[in-house]
Amino acid sequence: MKERLFGKTLGELQELVIELGLPKFTAKQIADWLYKKQISSIEEMTNLSKKARELLSERFEYGLTPYTKVSASIDGTRKYLFPTIQNKFIETAMIPERDRKTVCVSSQVGCKMGCLFCFTAKQGFQGQLSAGEIINQIKSIDEVEEVSNIVYMGMGEPFDNLEEVLKSLEILTSEWGFAMSPRRITVSTIGIIPGMLTFLEKSEAHLAVSLHTPFHEERQKIMPVQVAYPIEEVIDEIKSWDFGRQRRVSFEYILFEDLNDSQKHVDELARLLSGLKCRINLIRFHPVPGTPLKSPGEETIQRFKDALNKKGILTTVRASRGQDIYAACGLLSTKELVKTERR
């Protein structure tokens, strides 16, 4: 099986062309074809010499992977199913809004973090995605020309696949790549501190942290990561970081009935986040088979939001999108994986 060009950084392409005995500037030409133009083969890289294309084709393939299925929601959300190099599957959601189209990308096949409320966790960990497989989820959807924002909030924990996630961010934001503003990209984590600190240092993209409760014992019950990286330590690290004027930090907070939706949670969140310029995104819980968790009523959600805003924490309720096609928050899971492995 040939190695893929798509997903290589400019530095990697430069090493490659030198190894093949090609001029160094060829790397920039290849990057231009990979990330700025719509082609599907090395042969279409027409400003490369015939010799260069032949040398590349001997060892490499272009490397894009088309989706195998797309589901459309009544609200306009679309969910794409992509095969991976390891013959597994991942899901990607495209969420349209009035002034933007946001792509929610996966960074792993499944997930090993075991959060109680997440459908992806139910399928376990199946493998890492390469930088090319992460970016392929943007390049290979029907709306590629209209994408305005990217969120790393699909399947997997981005900082558990740190190297490939950082490579994908480099390709997305570099002038030689997609040339996207990092301010249009948000990477979500459950709070893996070493990976988070490396990300903050090496990328300018926004950070989102899955919080879900400010109390240690409660968070430990629904998020095993709390044992290794307590949320207080995560927030202490964030408070010590200079985010500058435009870079944002936000906290994701799924509301569960009679678990994390009381005034004592509001008070503790206010204490925990005191002095930190941030926002909280409240998320309605979408039922996951095999968990006892339930979503509170709309009145409770609005009351919780208002109470946090009164404490001076900018808080919004995220609209639920794509629930009818299992594309909403926490519902991505490649059931196709099981079907394929049973054949």
Coordinates of C-alpha atoms in Angstrom, one line a residue:
M1 CA 0.0 0.0 0.0
K2 CA 1.4 3.4 -1.0
E3 CA 2.0 6.2 1.5
R4 CA -0.4 9.2 1.3
L5 CA 0.7 12.7 0.4
F6 CA -2.4 14.3 1.8
G7 CA -1.8 15.2 5.4
K8 CA 1.9 15.9 5.2
T9 CA 3.2 19.3 6.4
L10 CA 5.4 21.5 4.3
G11 CA 8.4 20.4 6.3
E12 CA 7.7 16.8 5.6
L13 CA 7.1 17.5 1.9
Q14 CA 10.5 19.3 1.7
E15 CA 12.3 16.3 3.2
L16 CA 10.5 14.1 0.7
V17 CA 11.4 16.0 -2.4
I18 CA 15.1 16.3 -1.4
E19 CA 15.1 12.5 -0.8
L20 CA 13.7 12.1 -4.4
G21 CA 16.3 14.5 -5.8
L22 CA 13.7 17.1 -6.8
P23 CA 14.1 20.9 -6.3
K24 CA 13.1 22.1 -2.9
F25 CA 10.5 24.5 -4.3
T26 CA 8.6 21.4 -5.5
A27 CA 7.3 20.9 -1.9
K28 CA 5.4 24.2 -2.0
Q29 CA 3.9 23.3 -5.4
I30 CA 2.7 19.9 -4.0
A31 CA 1.2 21.6 -0.9
D32 CA -0.6 24.0 -3.1
W33 CA -2.2 21.1 -5.0
L34 CA -3.0 19.2 -1.9
Y35 CA -4.6 21.9 0.2
K36 CA -5.7 24.7 -2.1
K37 CA -7.0 23.0 -5.2
Q38 CA -9.6 20.3 -6.0
I39 CA -7.8 17.4 -7.7
S40 CA -7.8 13.7 -7.0
S41 CA -4.4 12.4 -8.4
I42 CA -0.7 13.2 -8.5
E43 CA -1.0 13.2 -12.3
E44 CA -3.2 16.3 -12.1
M45 CA -0.3 18.3 -10.5
T46 CA 0.4 19.9 -13.9
N47 CA 3.1 22.4 -12.9
L48 CA 5.4 19.5 -11.7
S49 CA 7.6 18.0 -14.3
K50 CA 6.7 14.6 -15.7
K51 CA 9.7 13.1 -14.0
A52 CA 8.6 14.5 -10.6
R53 CA 5.1 13.1 -11.0
E54 CA 6.4 9.7 -12.0
L55 CA 8.8 9.6 -9.0
L56 CA 6.0 10.7 -6.6
S57 CA 3.5 8.2 -8.1
E58 CA 6.0 5.3 -7.6
R59 CA 5.9 5.7 -3.8
F60 CA 2.8 7.8 -3.0
E61 CA -0.9 8.2 -3.7
Y62 CA -2.8 11.5 -3.4
G63 CA -4.6 10.2 -0.3
L64 CA -8.1 11.6 -0.2
T65 CA -10.8 9.3 1.0
P66 CA -14.4 9.8 -0.1
Y67 CA -17.3 9.4 2.4
T68 CA -19.3 6.2 2.1
K69 CA -22.6 7.5 3.5
V70 CA -24.3 10.8 4.3
S71 CA -27.4 11.3 6.5
A72 CA -29.4 14.6 6.4
S73 CA -31.3 15.9 9.4
I74 CA -34.6 17.9 9.2
D75 CA -32.6 20.9 10.7
G76 CA -30.0 20.8 7.8
T77 CA -27.3 19.1 9.8
R78 CA -25.5 16.4 7.7
K79 CA -23.5 13.5 9.1
Y80 CA -20.8 11.8 7.0
L81 CA -19.4 8.3 7.4
F82 CA -15.8 7.9 6.5
P83 CA -13.7 4.7 6.3
T84 CA -10.2 4.9 7.8
I85 CA -6.9 3.4 6.9
Q86 CA -7.4 0.6 9.5
N87 CA -10.7 -0.4 7.9
K88 CA -12.7 1.2 10.7
F89 CA -15.2 4.0 10.4
I90 CA -15.5 7.6 11.8
E91 CA -18.3 10.1 11.7
T92 CA -18.2 13.8 10.9
A93 CA -21.0 16.4 11.4
M94 CA -21.6 19.5 9.2
I95 CA -23.8 22.0 11.1
P96 CA -25.2 24.9 9.0
E97 CA -26.3 28.2 10.6
R98 CA -27.4 31.4 9.1
D99 CA -23.9 33.0 8.7
R100 CA -21.6 29.9 9.0
K101 CA -21.1 26.3 8.3
T102 CA -19.3 24.4 11.1
V103 CA -17.6 21.0 10.6
C104 CA -17.3 18.9 13.7
V105 CA -14.3 16.5 13.1
S106 CA -13.2 13.3 14.8
S107 CA -9.7 12.8 16.0
Q108 CA -9.8 9.1 17.0
V109 CA -11.7 6.0 16.0
G110 CA -13.8 5.6 19.2
C111 CA -12.4 6.8 22.5
K112 CA -10.7 5.4 25.6
M113 CA -11.8 8.1 28.1
G114 CA -15.0 6.3 29.2
C115 CA -17.2 9.3 29.9
L116 CA -20.6 7.9 31.1
F117 CA -22.7 10.3 29.0
C118 CA -21.0 9.7 25.7
F119 CA -22.1 7.3 23.0
T120 CA -18.6 7.2 21.4
A121 CA -17.2 5.9 24.7
K122 CA -19.6 2.9 24.4
Q123 CA -17.7 1.5 21.3
G124 CA -14.3 1.8 23.1
F125 CA -11.0 2.8 21.5
Q126 CA -10.3 1.5 18.0
G127 CA -7.3 3.6 16.8
Q128 CA -5.7 7.0 16.1
L129 CA -6.4 9.1 13.1
S130 CA -3.6 10.6 11.0
A131 CA -3.5 14.3 10.3
G132 CA -4.6 13.5 6.8
E133 CA -7.6 11.5 8.0
I134 CA -8.6 14.4 10.3
I135 CA -8.4 17.0 7.5
N136 CA -10.0 14.6 5.0
Q137 CA -13.2 15.1 7.0
I138 CA -13.2 18.7 5.8
K139 CA -11.7 18.3 2.3
S140 CA -14.0 15.5 1.3
I141 CA -17.5 16.7 2.3
D142 CA -19.9 18.3 -0.2
E143 CA -19.7 21.7 1.6
V144 CA -15.9 22.0 1.5
E145 CA -16.0 25.4 -0.3
E146 CA -18.4 26.8 2.3
V147 CA -16.8 25.7 5.6
S148 CA -16.3 28.7 7.9
N149 CA -15.5 27.1 11.3
I150 CA -14.1 23.8 12.6
V151 CA -14.5 22.2 16.0
Y152 CA -12.6 19.2 17.2
M153 CA -15.6 17.8 19.1
G154 CA -16.4 14.6 17.2
M155 CA -15.2 11.1 18.2
G156 CA -12.2 10.8 20.4
E157 CA -10.1 13.0 22.7
P158 CA -7.9 15.3 20.7
F159 CA -5.1 15.5 23.2
D160 CA -4.8 11.8 23.3
N161 CA -3.7 12.0 19.7
L162 CA -1.7 15.2 20.2
E163 CA 0.9 15.0 17.5
E164 CA -1.5 14.3 14.6
V165 CA -4.0 16.9 15.9
L166 CA -1.2 19.5 16.0
K167 CA -0.1 18.6 12.5
S168 CA -3.7 18.9 11.2
L169 CA -3.9 22.4 12.9
E170 CA -0.6 23.4 11.2
I171 CA -2.0 22.4 7.8
L172 CA -5.3 24.1 8.4
T173 CA -3.8 27.4 9.5
S174 CA -0.6 27.8 7.6
E175 CA -0.3 30.1 4.5
W176 CA 0.9 27.1 2.4
G177 CA -2.1 25.0 3.7
F178 CA -5.7 25.9 4.0
A179 CA -4.8 29.4 5.4
M180 CA -7.7 29.4 7.9
S181 CA -7.7 31.8 10.8
P182 CA -7.0 29.8 14.1
R183 CA -9.8 32.0 15.5
R184 CA -12.2 29.9 13.5
I185 CA -11.1 26.6 15.0
T186 CA -11.9 25.3 18.5
V187 CA -10.3 22.2 20.0
S188 CA -12.2 20.5 22.8
T189 CA -10.7 18.4 25.7
I190 CA -11.8 16.7 28.8
G191 CA -8.7 18.1 30.5
I192 CA -5.6 16.2 29.7
I193 CA -3.1 18.7 31.2
P194 CA 0.2 17.9 29.4
G195 CA -1.5 17.8 26.0
M196 CA -3.5 21.0 26.8
L197 CA -0.3 22.9 27.7
T198 CA 1.5 21.8 24.5
F199 CA -1.5 22.8 22.4
L200 CA -1.7 26.2 24.1
E201 CA 2.0 26.7 23.3
K202 CA 2.0 25.5 19.7
S203 CA -1.4 26.5 18.4
E204 CA -3.5 29.7 18.4
A205 CA -6.8 27.9 18.1
H206 CA -9.5 28.3 20.8
L207 CA -9.7 25.9 23.7
A208 CA -12.9 24.3 25.0
V209 CA -12.9 22.2 28.2
S210 CA -15.6 19.6 29.0
L211 CA -16.4 20.5 32.6
H212 CA -19.9 19.1 33.4
T213 CA -19.7 19.5 37.2
P214 CA -17.4 21.5 39.5
F215 CA -17.4 18.9 42.3
H216 CA -14.6 16.3 42.4
E217 CA -16.6 13.2 43.4
E218 CA -19.4 13.9 41.0
R219 CA -17.1 14.5 38.1
Q220 CA -15.1 11.3 38.9
K221 CA -18.3 9.2 38.7
I222 CA -19.1 10.4 35.1
M223 CA -15.6 11.3 33.9
P224 CA -12.8 8.9 34.9
V225 CA -10.2 11.4 33.7
Q226 CA -10.9 13.4 36.9
V227 CA -8.7 10.9 38.9
A228 CA -5.6 11.8 36.8
Y229 CA -6.4 15.4 36.0
P230 CA -8.8 17.0 38.5
I231 CA -10.7 19.9 37.1
E232 CA -9.3 22.3 39.7
E233 CA -5.8 21.7 38.4
V234 CA -7.0 22.0 34.8
I235 CA -8.5 25.4 35.6
D236 CA -5.4 26.6 37.6
E237 CA -3.3 25.9 34.5
I238 CA -5.7 27.8 32.3
K239 CA -5.7 30.7 34.7
S240 CA -1.9 31.0 34.5
W241 CA -2.0 31.2 30.7
D242 CA -2.1 34.4 28.8
F243 CA -4.8 34.0 26.1
G244 CA -4.5 37.5 24.7
R245 CA -7.4 39.5 23.4
Q246 CA -8.9 37.3 20.7
R247 CA -8.2 33.7 21.8
R248 CA -11.1 32.2 23.7
V249 CA -11.5 29.6 26.4
S250 CA -14.9 28.1 27.0
F251 CA -16.3 25.3 29.1
E252 CA -18.8 22.7 27.9
Y253 CA -21.4 21.8 30.5
I254 CA -24.0 19.1 29.8
L255 CA -26.9 19.4 32.2
F256 CA -28.2 16.2 33.9
E257 CA -31.4 16.1 35.9
D258 CA -30.8 16.1 39.7
L259 CA -27.0 15.7 39.2
N260 CA -25.4 19.0 38.2
D261 CA -28.3 21.5 37.8
S262 CA -28.7 23.0 41.2
Q263 CA -27.8 26.4 42.7
K264 CA -24.9 24.9 44.6
H265 CA -23.4 24.0 41.2
V266 CA -23.8 27.6 40.1
D267 CA -22.1 28.8 43.2
E268 CA -19.2 26.4 42.9
L269 CA -18.8 27.2 39.2
A270 CA -18.6 30.9 40.0
R271 CA -15.9 30.2 42.7
L272 CA -13.9 27.8 40.4
L273 CA -13.9 30.2 37.4
S274 CA -13.4 33.4 39.4
G275 CA -11.0 35.7 37.7
L276 CA -11.0 33.8 34.4
K277 CA -12.4 35.4 31.3
C278 CA -14.4 32.6 29.7
R279 CA -17.9 31.5 28.7
I280 CA -20.0 28.4 29.5
N281 CA -21.9 26.6 26.8
L282 CA -24.8 24.7 28.3
I283 CA -25.7 21.5 26.4
R284 CA -28.9 19.5 26.5
F285 CA -28.3 15.9 27.3
H286 CA -29.3 13.5 24.5
P287 CA -30.1 10.0 26.0
V288 CA -27.4 7.4 25.5
P289 CA -28.4 3.7 25.8
G290 CA -27.2 2.1 29.0
T291 CA -26.9 5.2 31.2
P292 CA -29.2 6.3 34.0
L293 CA -28.7 10.0 33.1
K294 CA -31.6 12.2 32.0
S295 CA -32.0 15.8 30.7
P296 CA -33.7 18.4 33.0
G297 CA -36.7 20.3 31.7
E298 CA -36.4 23.4 29.6
E299 CA -37.3 25.6 32.6
T300 CA -34.4 24.2 34.7
I301 CA -32.0 24.8 31.8
Q302 CA -33.0 28.4 31.4
R303 CA -32.9 29.0 35.2
F304 CA -29.4 27.6 35.4
K305 CA -28.3 29.8 32.5
D306 CA -29.8 32.9 34.1
A307 CA -28.2 32.1 37.5
L308 CA -24.7 31.8 35.9
N309 CA -25.1 35.0 33.9
K310 CA -26.1 36.8 37.2
K311 CA -22.8 35.6 38.6
G312 CA -21.0 37.4 35.8
I313 CA -20.2 34.3 33.7
L314 CA -21.3 34.6 30.1
T315 CA -23.5 31.6 29.6
T316 CA -25.4 30.4 26.5
V317 CA -27.5 27.3 25.7
R318 CA -26.2 25.5 22.6
A319 CA -28.9 24.6 20.2
S320 CA -29.3 20.9 19.7
R321 CA -28.6 20.0 16.1
G322 CA -28.9 16.7 14.2
Q323 CA -30.4 14.7 17.0
D324 CA -32.7 12.7 14.6
I325 CA -29.6 11.4 12.7
Y326 CA -27.5 10.8 15.9
A327 CA -25.2 13.7 15.0
A328 CA -25.9 15.8 18.2
C329 CA -23.4 16.3 21.0
G330 CA -22.2 13.0 22.5
L331 CA -24.1 10.8 19.9
L332 CA -21.4 10.1 17.3
S333 CA -20.7 6.3 17.2
T334 CA -19.8 4.2 14.2
K335 CA -22.2 1.3 14.5
E336 CA -21.1 0.5 10.9
L337 CA -17.9 -0.7 12.5
V338 CA -19.7 -3.5 14.3
K339 CA -21.6 -4.6 11.1
T340 CA -18.3 -4.6 9.1
E341 CA -16.4 -6.7 11.7
R342 CA -19.2 -9.3 11.8
R343 CA -19.1 -10.0 8.0

